JSON list of C-alpha atoms in Angstrom, two decimals:
[
{"chain": "A", "resi": 991, "resn": "MET", "atom": "CA", "xyz": [0.00, 0.00, 0.00]},
{"chain": "A", "resi": 992, "resn": "LEU", "atom": "CA", "xyz": [1.12, 3.54, -0.79]},
{"chain": "A", "resi": 993, "resn": "VAL", "atom": "CA", "xyz": [0.40, 6.44, 1.58]},
{"chain": "A", "resi": 994, "resn": "LYS", "atom": "CA", "xyz": [0.33, 10.00, 0.24]},
{"chain": "A", "resi": 995, "resn": "TRP", "atom": "CA", "xyz": [0.50, 12.91, 2.67]},
{"chain": "A", "resi": 996, "resn": "ILE", "atom": "CA", "xyz": [-0.23, 16.43, 1.43]},
{"chain": "A", "resi": 997, "resn": "ARG", "atom": "CA", "xyz": [0.16, 19.55, 3.54]},
{"chain": "A", "resi": 998, "resn": "CYS", "atom": "CA", "xyz": [-0.64, 23.08, 2.38]},
{"chain": "A", "resi": 999, "resn": "THR", "atom": "CA", "xyz": [-1.50, 26.56, 3.62]},
{"chain": "A", "resi": 1000, "resn": "VAL", "atom": "CA", "xyz": [-5.02, 27.54, 2.58]},
{"chain": "A", "resi": 1001, "resn": "THR", "atom": "CA", "xyz": [-5.61, 31.10, 1.33]},
{"chain": "A", "resi": 1002, "resn": "ASP", "atom": "CA", "xyz": [-9.28, 30.74, 0.31]},
{"chain": "A", "resi": 1003, "resn": "ARG", "atom": "CA", "xyz": [-10.98, 28.49, 2.83]},
{"chain": "A", "resi": 1004, "resn": "ARG", "atom": "CA", "xyz": [-14.42, 28.38, 1.23]},
{"chain": "A", "resi": 1005, "resn": "GLY", "atom": "CA", "xyz": [-13.01, 27.70, -2.24]},
{"chain": "A", "resi": 1006, "resn": "PHE", "atom": "CA", "xyz": [-10.63, 25.07, -0.89]},
{"chain": "A", "resi": 1007, "resn": "GLU", "atom": "CA", "xyz": [-13.40, 23.21, 0.95]},
{"chain": "A", "resi": 1008, "resn": "ARG", "atom": "CA", "xyz": [-15.64, 23.33, -2.11]},
{"chain": "A", "resi": 1009, "resn": "GLY", "atom": "CA", "xyz": [-12.78, 21.91, -4.19]},
{"chain": "A", "resi": 1010, "resn": "GLN", "atom": "CA", "xyz": [-12.04, 19.26, -1.58]},
{"chain": "A", "resi": 1011, "resn": "ARG", "atom": "CA", "xyz": [-15.49, 17.75, -2.11]},
{"chain": "A", "resi": 1012, "resn": "LYS", "atom": "CA", "xyz": [-14.69, 17.25, -5.82]},
{"chain": "A", "resi": 1013, "resn": "TRP", "atom": "CA", "xyz": [-12.16, 14.58, -4.81]},
{"chain": "A", "resi": 1014, "resn": "ALA", "atom": "CA", "xyz": [-15.16, 12.26, -4.44]},
{"chain": "A", "resi": 1015, "resn": "GLY", "atom": "CA", "xyz": [-14.30, 11.58, -8.10]},
{"chain": "A", "resi": 1016, "resn": "LEU", "atom": "CA", "xyz": [-11.50, 9.33, -6.80]},
{"chain": "A", "resi": 1017, "resn": "LEU", "atom": "CA", "xyz": [-14.05, 6.63, -6.01]},
{"chain": "A", "resi": 1018, "resn": "GLY", "atom": "CA", "xyz": [-13.99, 5.09, -9.48]},
{"chain": "A", "resi": 1019, "resn": "GLU", "atom": "CA", "xyz": [-10.19, 5.07, -9.75]},
{"chain": "A", "resi": 1020, "resn": "PRO", "atom": "CA", "xyz": [-8.47, 1.64, -10.00]},
{"chain": "A", "resi": 1021, "resn": "GLY", "atom": "CA", "xyz": [-6.35, 0.94, -6.92]},
{"chain": "A", "resi": 1022, "resn": "PHE", "atom": "CA", "xyz": [-7.76, 3.82, -4.83]},
{"chain": "A", "resi": 1023, "resn": "ARG", "atom": "CA", "xyz": [-8.31, 2.74, -1.20]},
{"chain": "A", "resi": 1024, "resn": "GLY", "atom": "CA", "xyz": [-9.46, 5.89, 0.64]},
{"chain": "A", "resi": 1025, "resn": "GLN", "atom": "CA", "xyz": [-8.78, 9.53, 1.44]},
{"chain": "A", "resi": 1026, "resn": "GLY", "atom": "CA", "xyz": [-9.41, 11.87, 4.35]},
{"chain": "A", "resi": 1027, "resn": "GLY", "atom": "CA", "xyz": [-8.05, 14.98, 5.97]},
{"chain": "A", "resi": 1028, "resn": "GLY", "atom": "CA", "xyz": [-8.72, 18.13, 7.90]},
{"chain": "A", "resi": 1029, "resn": "TRP", "atom": "CA", "xyz": [-7.26, 21.18, 9.58]},
{"chain": "A", "resi": 1030, "resn": "SER", "atom": "CA", "xyz": [-4.19, 21.43, 11.77]},
{"chain": "A", "resi": 1031, "resn": "ARG", "atom": "CA", "xyz": [-5.15, 22.01, 15.40]},
{"chain": "A", "resi": 1032, "resn": "GLY", "atom": "CA", "xyz": [-1.94, 23.96, 16.03]},
{"chain": "A", "resi": 1033, "resn": "ARG", "atom": "CA", "xyz": [-1.31, 25.90, 12.82]},
{"chain": "A", "resi": 1034, "resn": "PRO", "atom": "CA", "xyz": [-4.17, 28.11, 11.57]},
{"chain": "A", "resi": 1035, "resn": "GLY", "atom": "CA", "xyz": [-4.96, 27.68, 7.90]},
{"chain": "A", "resi": 1036, "resn": "VAL", "atom": "CA", "xyz": [-2.86, 24.54, 7.40]},
{"chain": "A", "resi": 1037, "resn": "ALA", "atom": "CA", "xyz": [-4.67, 21.59, 5.82]},
{"chain": "A", "resi": 1038, "resn": "HIS", "atom": "CA", "xyz": [-3.53, 17.96, 5.71]},
{"chain": "A", "resi": 1039, "resn": "ILE", "atom": "CA", "xyz": [-4.79, 15.29, 3.29]},
{"chain": "A", "resi": 1040, "resn": "PHE", "atom": "CA", "xyz": [-4.03, 11.55, 3.53]},
{"chain": "A", "resi": 1041, "resn": "ALA", "atom": "CA", "xyz": [-4.63, 9.28, 0.52]},
{"chain": "A", "resi": 1042, "resn": "PHE", "atom": "CA", "xyz": [-4.13, 5.53, 0.24]},
{"chain": "A", "resi": 1043, "resn": "TRP", "atom": "CA", "xyz": [-3.44, 3.51, -2.90]},
{"chain": "A", "resi": 1044, "resn": "GLU", "atom": "CA", "xyz": [-2.97, -0.22, -3.46]},
{"chain": "A", "resi": 1045, "resn": "SER", "atom": "CA", "xyz": [0.34, 0.29, -5.25]},
{"chain": "A", "resi": 1046, "resn": "ARG", "atom": "CA", "xyz": [2.67, 2.82, -6.83]},
{"chain": "A", "resi": 1047, "resn": "ALA", "atom": "CA", "xyz": [1.60, 1.63, -10.30]},
{"chain": "A", "resi": 1048, "resn": "PHE", "atom": "CA", "xyz": [-2.07, 2.47, -9.66]},
{"chain": "A", "resi": 1049, "resn": "TYR", "atom": "CA", "xyz": [-1.09, 5.83, -8.18]},
{"chain": "A", "resi": 1050, "resn": "ASP", "atom": "CA", "xyz": [1.19, 6.74, -11.10]},
{"chain": "A", "resi": 1051, "resn": "SER", "atom": "CA", "xyz": [-1.57, 5.83, -13.55]},
{"chain": "A", "resi": 1052, "resn": "PHE", "atom": "CA", "xyz": [-4.03, 8.10, -11.73]},
{"chain": "A", "resi": 1053, "resn": "MET", "atom": "CA", "xyz": [-1.52, 10.98, -11.66]},
{"chain": "A", "resi": 1054, "resn": "ALA", "atom": "CA", "xyz": [-0.99, 10.66, -15.42]},
{"chain": "A", "resi": 1055, "resn": "ARG", "atom": "CA", "xyz": [-4.70, 10.50, -16.27]},
{"chain": "A", "resi": 1056, "resn": "SER", "atom": "CA", "xyz": [-7.18, 12.07, -13.84]},
{"chain": "A", "resi": 1057, "resn": "HIS", "atom": "CA", "xyz": [-5.30, 14.03, -11.18]},
{"chain": "A", "resi": 1058, "resn": "ASP", "atom": "CA", "xyz": [-5.11, 17.41, -12.91]},
{"chain": "A", "resi": 1059, "resn": "ARG", "atom": "CA", "xyz": [-8.83, 17.42, -13.76]},
{"chain": "A", "resi": 1060, "resn": "LEU", "atom": "CA", "xyz": [-9.81, 16.79, -10.12]},
{"chain": "A", "resi": 1061, "resn": "ALA", "atom": "CA", "xyz": [-7.19, 19.21, -8.76]},
{"chain": "A", "resi": 1062, "resn": "ALA", "atom": "CA", "xyz": [-8.37, 22.07, -11.01]},
{"chain": "A", "resi": 1063, "resn": "ALA", "atom": "CA", "xyz": [-11.29, 22.82, -8.66]},
{"chain": "A", "resi": 1064, "resn": "GLN", "atom": "CA", "xyz": [-8.83, 23.88, -5.93]},
{"chain": "A", "resi": 1065, "resn": "SER", "atom": "CA", "xyz": [-6.50, 25.91, -8.11]},
{"chain": "A", "resi": 1066, "resn": "GLY", "atom": "CA", "xyz": [-5.57, 29.22, -6.49]},
{"chain": "A", "resi": 1067, "resn": "THR", "atom": "CA", "xyz": [-7.02, 28.36, -3.05]},
{"chain": "A", "resi": 1068, "resn": "PHE", "atom": "CA", "xyz": [-3.74, 27.36, -1.32]},
{"chain": "A", "resi": 1069, "resn": "ARG", "atom": "CA", "xyz": [0.05, 27.82, -1.33]},
{"chain": "A", "resi": 1070, "resn": "ASP", "atom": "CA", "xyz": [3.17, 25.98, -0.10]},
{"chain": "A", "resi": 1071, "resn": "ALA", "atom": "CA", "xyz": [1.82, 22.56, -1.00]},
{"chain": "A", "resi": 1072, "resn": "GLN", "atom": "CA", "xyz": [4.08, 19.65, -0.07]},
{"chain": "A", "resi": 1073, "resn": "ALA", "atom": "CA", "xyz": [3.31, 16.07, -1.03]},
{"chain": "A", "resi": 1074, "resn": "LYS", "atom": "CA", "xyz": [5.20, 13.00, 0.17]},
{"chain": "A", "resi": 1075, "resn": "LEU", "atom": "CA", "xyz": [4.79, 9.32, -0.66]},
{"chain": "A", "resi": 1076, "resn": "PHE", "atom": "CA", "xyz": [5.47, 6.52, 1.83]},
{"chain": "A", "resi": 1077, "resn": "ASP", "atom": "CA", "xyz": [5.42, 2.76, 1.39]},
{"chain": "A", "resi": 1078, "resn": "TYR", "atom": "CA", "xyz": [3.38, 0.88, 3.98]},
{"chain": "A", "resi": 1079, "resn": "ARG", "atom": "CA", "xyz": [5.60, -1.10, 6.39]},
{"chain": "A", "resi": 1080, "resn": "PHE", "atom": "CA", "xyz": [3.22, -2.29, 9.12]},
{"chain": "A", "resi": 1081, "resn": "ASP", "atom": "CA", "xyz": [0.08, -1.52, 11.11]},
{"chain": "A", "resi": 1082, "resn": "VAL", "atom": "CA", "xyz": [0.04, 0.46, 14.32]},
{"chain": "A", "resi": 1083, "resn": "LYS", "atom": "CA", "xyz": [-2.43, -1.67, 16.27]},
{"chain": "A", "resi": 1084, "resn": "THR", "atom": "CA", "xyz": [-3.95, -4.28, 13.93]},
{"chain": "A", "resi": 1085, "resn": "GLY", "atom": "CA", "xyz": [-6.12, -4.42, 10.86]},
{"chain": "A", "resi": 1086, "resn": "PHE", "atom": "CA", "xyz": [-5.38, -1.02, 9.37]},
{"chain": "A", "resi": 1087, "resn": "GLU", "atom": "CA", "xyz": [-7.99, 0.21, 6.91]},
{"chain": "A", "resi": 1088, "resn": "PRO", "atom": "CA", "xyz": [-7.92, 3.62, 5.23]},
{"chain": "A", "resi": 1089, "resn": "LYS", "atom": "CA", "xyz": [-11.25, 4.79, 6.65]},
{"chain": "A", "resi": 1090, "resn": "PHE", "atom": "CA", "xyz": [-11.86, 7.93, 8.67]},
{"chain": "A", "resi": 1091, "resn": "THR", "atom": "CA", "xyz": [-15.48, 7.75, 9.83]},
{"chain": "A", "resi": 1092, "resn": "ASP", "atom": "CA", "xyz": [-14.78, 6.48, 13.38]},
{"chain": "A", "resi": 1093, "resn": "ALA", "atom": "CA", "xyz": [-11.94, 8.91, 14.25]},
{"chain": "A", "resi": 1094, "resn": "ASP", "atom": "CA", "xyz": [-11.94, 12.62, 15.10]},
{"chain": "A", "resi": 1095, "resn": "VAL", "atom": "CA", "xyz": [-8.24, 13.38, 14.94]},
{"chain": "A", "resi": 1096, "resn": "VAL", "atom": "CA", "xyz": [-5.14, 12.08, 13.17]},
{"chain": "A", "resi": 1097, "resn": "ARG", "atom": "CA", "xyz": [-1.69, 12.43, 14.72]},
{"chain": "A", "resi": 1098, "resn": "ILE", "atom": "CA", "xyz": [1.10, 12.60, 12.17]},
{"chain": "A", "resi": 1099, "resn": "ALA", "atom": "CA", "xyz": [4.81, 12.19, 12.97]},
{"chain": "A", "resi": 1100, "resn": "HIS", "atom": "CA", "xyz": [7.32, 12.66, 10.16]},
{"chain": "A", "resi": 1101, "resn": "CYS", "atom": "CA", "xyz": [10.79, 11.45, 11.18]},
{"chain": "A", "resi": 1102, "resn": "LYS", "atom": "CA", "xyz": [14.14, 11.80, 9.45]},
{"chain": "A", "resi": 1103, "resn": "VAL", "atom": "CA", "xyz": [16.26, 9.03, 10.94]},
{"chain": "A", "resi": 1104, "resn": "ARG", "atom": "CA", "xyz": [20.06, 8.76, 11.10]},
{"chain": "A", "resi": 1105, "resn": "GLU", "atom": "CA", "xyz": [21.23, 6.22, 8.56]},
{"chain": "A", "resi": 1106, "resn": "GLU", "atom": "CA", "xyz": [23.02, 3.95, 11.03]},
{"chain": "A", "resi": 1107, "resn": "ARG", "atom": "CA", "xyz": [19.94, 3.95, 13.30]},
{"chain": "A", "resi": 1108, "resn": "VAL", "atom": "CA", "xyz": [17.23, 3.05, 10.77]},
{"chain": "A", "resi": 1109, "resn": "GLU", "atom": "CA", "xyz": [16.91, -0.61, 11.81]},
{"chain": "A", "resi": 1110, "resn": "HIS", "atom": "CA", "xyz": [16.85, 0.29, 15.49]},
{"chain": "A", "resi": 1111, "resn": "PHE", "atom": "CA", "xyz": [14.22, 2.98, 14.89]},
{"chain": "A", "resi": 1112, "resn": "ALA", "atom": "CA", "xyz": [11.90, 0.59, 13.00]},
{"chain": "A", "resi": 1113, "resn": "LEU", "atom": "CA", "xyz": [12.38, -2.10, 15.67]},
{"chain": "A", "resi": 1114, "resn": "MET", "atom": "CA", "xyz": [11.51, 0.36, 18.47]},
{"chain": "A", "resi": 1115, "resn": "GLN", "atom": "CA", "xyz": [8.42, 1.44, 16.56]},
{"chain": "A", "resi": 1116, "resn": "GLU", "atom": "CA", "xyz": [7.30, -2.18, 16.47]},
{"chain": "A", "resi": 1117, "resn": "LYS", "atom": "CA", "xyz": [8.33, -3.22, 20.00]},
{"chain": "A", "resi": 1118, "resn": "VAL", "atom": "CA", "xyz": [7.88, -0.05, 22.10]},
{"chain": "A", "resi": 1119, "resn": "TRP", "atom": "CA", "xyz": [5.68, 2.56, 20.41]},
{"chain": "A", "resi": 1120, "resn": "ASN", "atom": "CA", "xyz": [3.12, 0.31, 18.71]},
{"chain": "A", "resi": 1121, "resn": "PRO", "atom": "CA", "xyz": [2.08, -1.67, 21.80]},
{"chain": "A", "resi": 1122, "resn": "ALA", "atom": "CA", "xyz": [1.86, 1.55, 23.83]},
{"chain": "A", "resi": 1123, "resn": "MET", "atom": "CA", "xyz": [-0.34, 3.27, 21.25]},
{"chain": "A", "resi": 1124, "resn": "ALA", "atom": "CA", "xyz": [-2.44, 0.16, 20.63]},
{"chain": "A", "resi": 1125, "resn": "GLY", "atom": "CA", "xyz": [-3.10, -0.12, 24.37]},
{"chain": "A", "resi": 1126, "resn": "SER", "atom": "CA", "xyz": [-4.17, 3.51, 24.74]},
{"chain": "A", "resi": 1127, "resn": "PRO", "atom": "CA", "xyz": [-7.89, 4.21, 25.16]},
{"chain": "A", "resi": 1128, "resn": "GLY", "atom": "CA", "xyz": [-9.21, 6.15, 22.20]},
{"chain": "A", "resi": 1129, "resn": "MET", "atom": "CA", "xyz": [-6.56, 5.04, 19.71]},
{"chain": "A", "resi": 1130, "resn": "VAL", "atom": "CA", "xyz": [-8.41, 3.57, 16.71]},
{"chain": "A", "resi": 1131, "resn": "ARG", "atom": "CA", "xyz": [-5.77, 2.45, 14.17]},
{"chain": "A", "resi": 1132, "resn": "GLY", "atom": "CA", "xyz": [-2.59, 3.57, 12.47]},
{"chain": "A", "resi": 1133, "resn": "VAL", "atom": "CA", "xyz": [0.08, 2.91, 9.90]},
{"chain": "A", "resi": 1134, "resn": "PHE", "atom": "CA", "xyz": [3.89, 3.07, 9.77]},
{"chain": "A", "resi": 1135, "resn": "GLY", "atom": "CA", "xyz": [5.53, 3.80, 6.42]},
{"chain": "A", "resi": 1136, "resn": "ASP", "atom": "CA", "xyz": [8.89, 4.71, 4.96]},
{"chain": "A", "resi": 1137, "resn": "ALA", "atom": "CA", "xyz": [10.32, 6.69, 2.05]},
{"chain": "A", "resi": 1138, "resn": "PRO", "atom": "CA", "xyz": [13.76, 6.92, 0.42]},
{"chain": "A", "resi": 1139, "resn": "GLY", "atom": "CA", "xyz": [16.26, 9.01, 2.37]},
{"chain": "A", "resi": 1140, "resn": "ASN", "atom": "CA", "xyz": [15.56, 7.40, 5.79]},
{"chain": "A", "resi": 1141, "resn": "GLU", "atom": "CA", "xyz": [12.22, 9.15, 6.17]},
{"chain": "A", "resi": 1142, "resn": "PHE", "atom": "CA", "xyz": [9.38, 7.59, 8.13]},
{"chain": "A", "resi": 1143, "resn": "LEU", "atom": "CA", "xyz": [5.74, 8.40, 8.71]},
{"chain": "A", "resi": 1144, "resn": "VAL", "atom": "CA", "xyz": [3.70, 7.37, 11.75]},
{"chain": "A", "resi": 1145, "resn": "LEU", "atom": "CA", "xyz": [0.02, 8.08, 11.24]},
{"chain": "A", "resi": 1146, "resn": "SER", "atom": "CA", "xyz": [-2.37, 7.30, 14.10]},
{"chain": "A", "resi": 1147, "resn": "MET", "atom": "CA", "xyz": [-6.13, 7.86, 14.30]},
{"chain": "A", "resi": 1148, "resn": "TRP", "atom": "CA", "xyz": [-7.82, 8.78, 17.59]},
{"chain": "A", "resi": 1149, "resn": "GLN", "atom": "CA", "xyz": [-11.41, 9.09, 18.77]},
{"chain": "A", "resi": 1150, "resn": "SER", "atom": "CA", "xyz": [-10.71, 12.56, 20.14]},
{"chain": "A", "resi": 1151, "resn": "ALA", "atom": "CA", "xyz": [-8.00, 15.14, 20.71]},
{"chain": "A", "resi": 1152, "resn": "ALA", "atom": "CA", "xyz": [-8.53, 14.69, 24.47]},
{"chain": "A", "resi": 1153, "resn": "GLU", "atom": "CA", "xyz": [-7.70, 10.96, 24.25]},
{"chain": "A", "resi": 1154, "resn": "HIS", "atom": "CA", "xyz": [-4.57, 11.67, 22.23]},
{"chain": "A", "resi": 1155, "resn": "GLY", "atom": "CA", "xyz": [-3.60, 14.42, 24.68]},
{"chain": "A", "resi": 1156, "resn": "LYS", "atom": "CA", "xyz": [-3.81, 12.03, 27.64]},
{"chain": "A", "resi": 1157, "resn": "TYR", "atom": "CA", "xyz": [-1.56, 9.53, 25.85]},
{"chain": "A", "resi": 1158, "resn": "ARG", "atom": "CA", "xyz": [0.95, 12.27, 25.04]},
{"chain": "A", "resi": 1159, "resn": "ILE", "atom": "CA", "xyz": [1.13, 13.59, 28.59]},
{"chain": "A", "resi": 1160, "resn": "GLU", "atom": "CA", "xyz": [1.18, 10.21, 30.34]},
{"chain": "A", "resi": 1161, "resn": "ARG", "atom": "CA", "xyz": [3.36, 8.13, 28.06]},
{"chain": "A", "resi": 1162, "resn": "VAL", "atom": "CA", "xyz": [5.45, 9.87, 25.43]},
{"chain": "A", "resi": 1163, "resn": "GLU", "atom": "CA", "xyz": [8.42, 11.10, 27.47]},
{"chain": "A", "resi": 1164, "resn": "ARG", "atom": "CA", "xyz": [8.91, 7.73, 29.17]},
{"chain": "A", "resi": 1165, "resn": "LEU", "atom": "CA", "xyz": [8.56, 5.84, 25.87]},
{"chain": "A", "resi": 1166, "resn": "SER", "atom": "CA", "xyz": [11.04, 8.17, 24.13]},
{"chain": "A", "resi": 1167, "resn": "LEU", "atom": "CA", "xyz": [13.68, 7.36, 26.72]},
{"chain": "A", "resi": 1168, "resn": "ARG", "atom": "CA", "xyz": [13.03, 3.63, 26.47]},
{"chain": "A", "resi": 1169, "resn": "ALA", "atom": "CA", "xyz": [13.14, 3.64, 22.67]},
{"chain": "A", "resi": 1170, "resn": "GLN", "atom": "CA", "xyz": [16.22, 5.93, 22.56]},
{"chain": "A", "resi": 1171, "resn": "THR", "atom": "CA", "xyz": [14.33, 8.13, 20.12]},
{"chain": "A", "resi": 1172, "resn": "ALA", "atom": "CA", "xyz": [16.72, 11.06, 20.51]},
{"chain": "A", "resi": 1173, "resn": "ALA", "atom": "CA", "xyz": [19.61, 8.89, 19.30]},
{"chain": "A", "resi": 1174, "resn": "ASP", "atom": "CA", "xyz": [17.65, 7.62, 16.28]},
{"chain": "A", "resi": 1175, "resn": "VAL", "atom": "CA", "xyz": [15.89, 10.71, 15.01]},
{"chain": "A", "resi": 1176, "resn": "ALA", "atom": "CA", "xyz": [17.74, 13.58, 13.30]},
{"chain": "A", "resi": 1177, "resn": "ALA", "atom": "CA", "xyz": [14.56, 15.63, 12.70]},
{"chain": "A", "resi": 1178, "resn": "LEU", "atom": "CA", "xyz": [10.94, 15.26, 13.74]},
{"chain": "A", "resi": 1179, "resn": "ALA", "atom": "CA", "xyz": [7.92, 17.21, 12.53]},
{"chain": "A", "resi": 1180, "resn": "GLY", "atom": "CA", "xyz": [4.43, 16.48, 13.70]},
{"chain": "A", "resi": 1181, "resn": "ASP", "atom": "CA", "xyz": [0.89, 17.76, 13.82]},
{"chain": "A", "resi": 1182, "resn": "VAL", "atom": "CA", "xyz": [-2.55, 16.89, 15.12]},
{"chain": "A", "resi": 1183, "resn": "VAL", "atom": "CA", "xyz": [-5.26, 17.11, 12.46]},
{"chain": "A", "resi": 1184, "resn": "GLN", "atom": "CA", "xyz": [-8.94, 17.69, 13.20]},
{"chain": "A", "resi": 1185, "resn": "LEU", "atom": "CA", "xyz": [-10.70, 15.54, 10.59]},
{"chain": "A", "resi": 1186, "resn": "GLU", "atom": "CA", "xyz": [-13.36, 17.11, 8.36]},
{"chain": "A", "resi": 1187, "resn": "PRO", "atom": "CA", "xyz": [-16.05, 14.49, 7.60]},
{"chain": "A", "resi": 1188, "resn": "GLY", "atom": "CA", "xyz": [-16.86, 16.17, 4.26]},
{"chain": "A", "resi": 1189, "resn": "TRP", "atom": "CA", "xyz": [-13.32, 15.50, 3.01]},
{"chain": "A", "resi": 1190, "resn": "THR", "atom": "CA", "xyz": [-13.56, 11.73, 3.43]},
{"chain": "A", "resi": 1191, "resn": "VAL", "atom": "CA", "xyz": [-13.69, 9.73, 0.20]}
]
C-alpha cells in the first residue's frame, strides 16, 4: 500500500473546501483505497490530506490521467503545497484500513532518521511505540511507512484530541527514553489534524 501525505496553507478556505469535495471523483479510480483529511489544530490555515493507494503503479496511472482534472477545482485556493509518498511497512495496532469515519483526529509524525539507526528505529516502533499506542484508550488504528532518504511516517487515528492528549502527557516522554528516540531521530515534525467528515472519500 502507498500512503500520500499532502500539507498546504489555505488562502481561500471556502473555495478550498468546495474543491475538496470534488475529490469524491477518486471513487472510481483503479487501486484507490481511501482519502481523508482536515485542519491542523496547532497551525491556523494549514490543511492535511491523507490518501491511500494499493500500489505505486495504480497511483502513477491516476496521476498521469485524472489528477489534474480533479485538482483544477482547488486551483488558487492554497500555497506551499508539499506532497510526500510513503510505502506501507506495518500496522500500528492491527487491521489497518484507510477509513476515517470512526476517528476525530489524526496524529502525524514525520521522522528523518540517522542512517546507522534506521533498523533500530523501526524495531523500536514495532516493539515499544506500537504496543503503547495500541493499548491507549481512544486510539483507533494507524500505519507506519517509509520513504527513500531514511524518512518515516507514523500516522495514528484517535477518537478525540482529548484521548490523544492524555496519551501524550502520560506516556510519550517515558517511551522516548526507552526507545532511545533522541539517538535515532535527526529531525521530527508532527501535527494533530482535526478531521473534516466532508473531506472523506
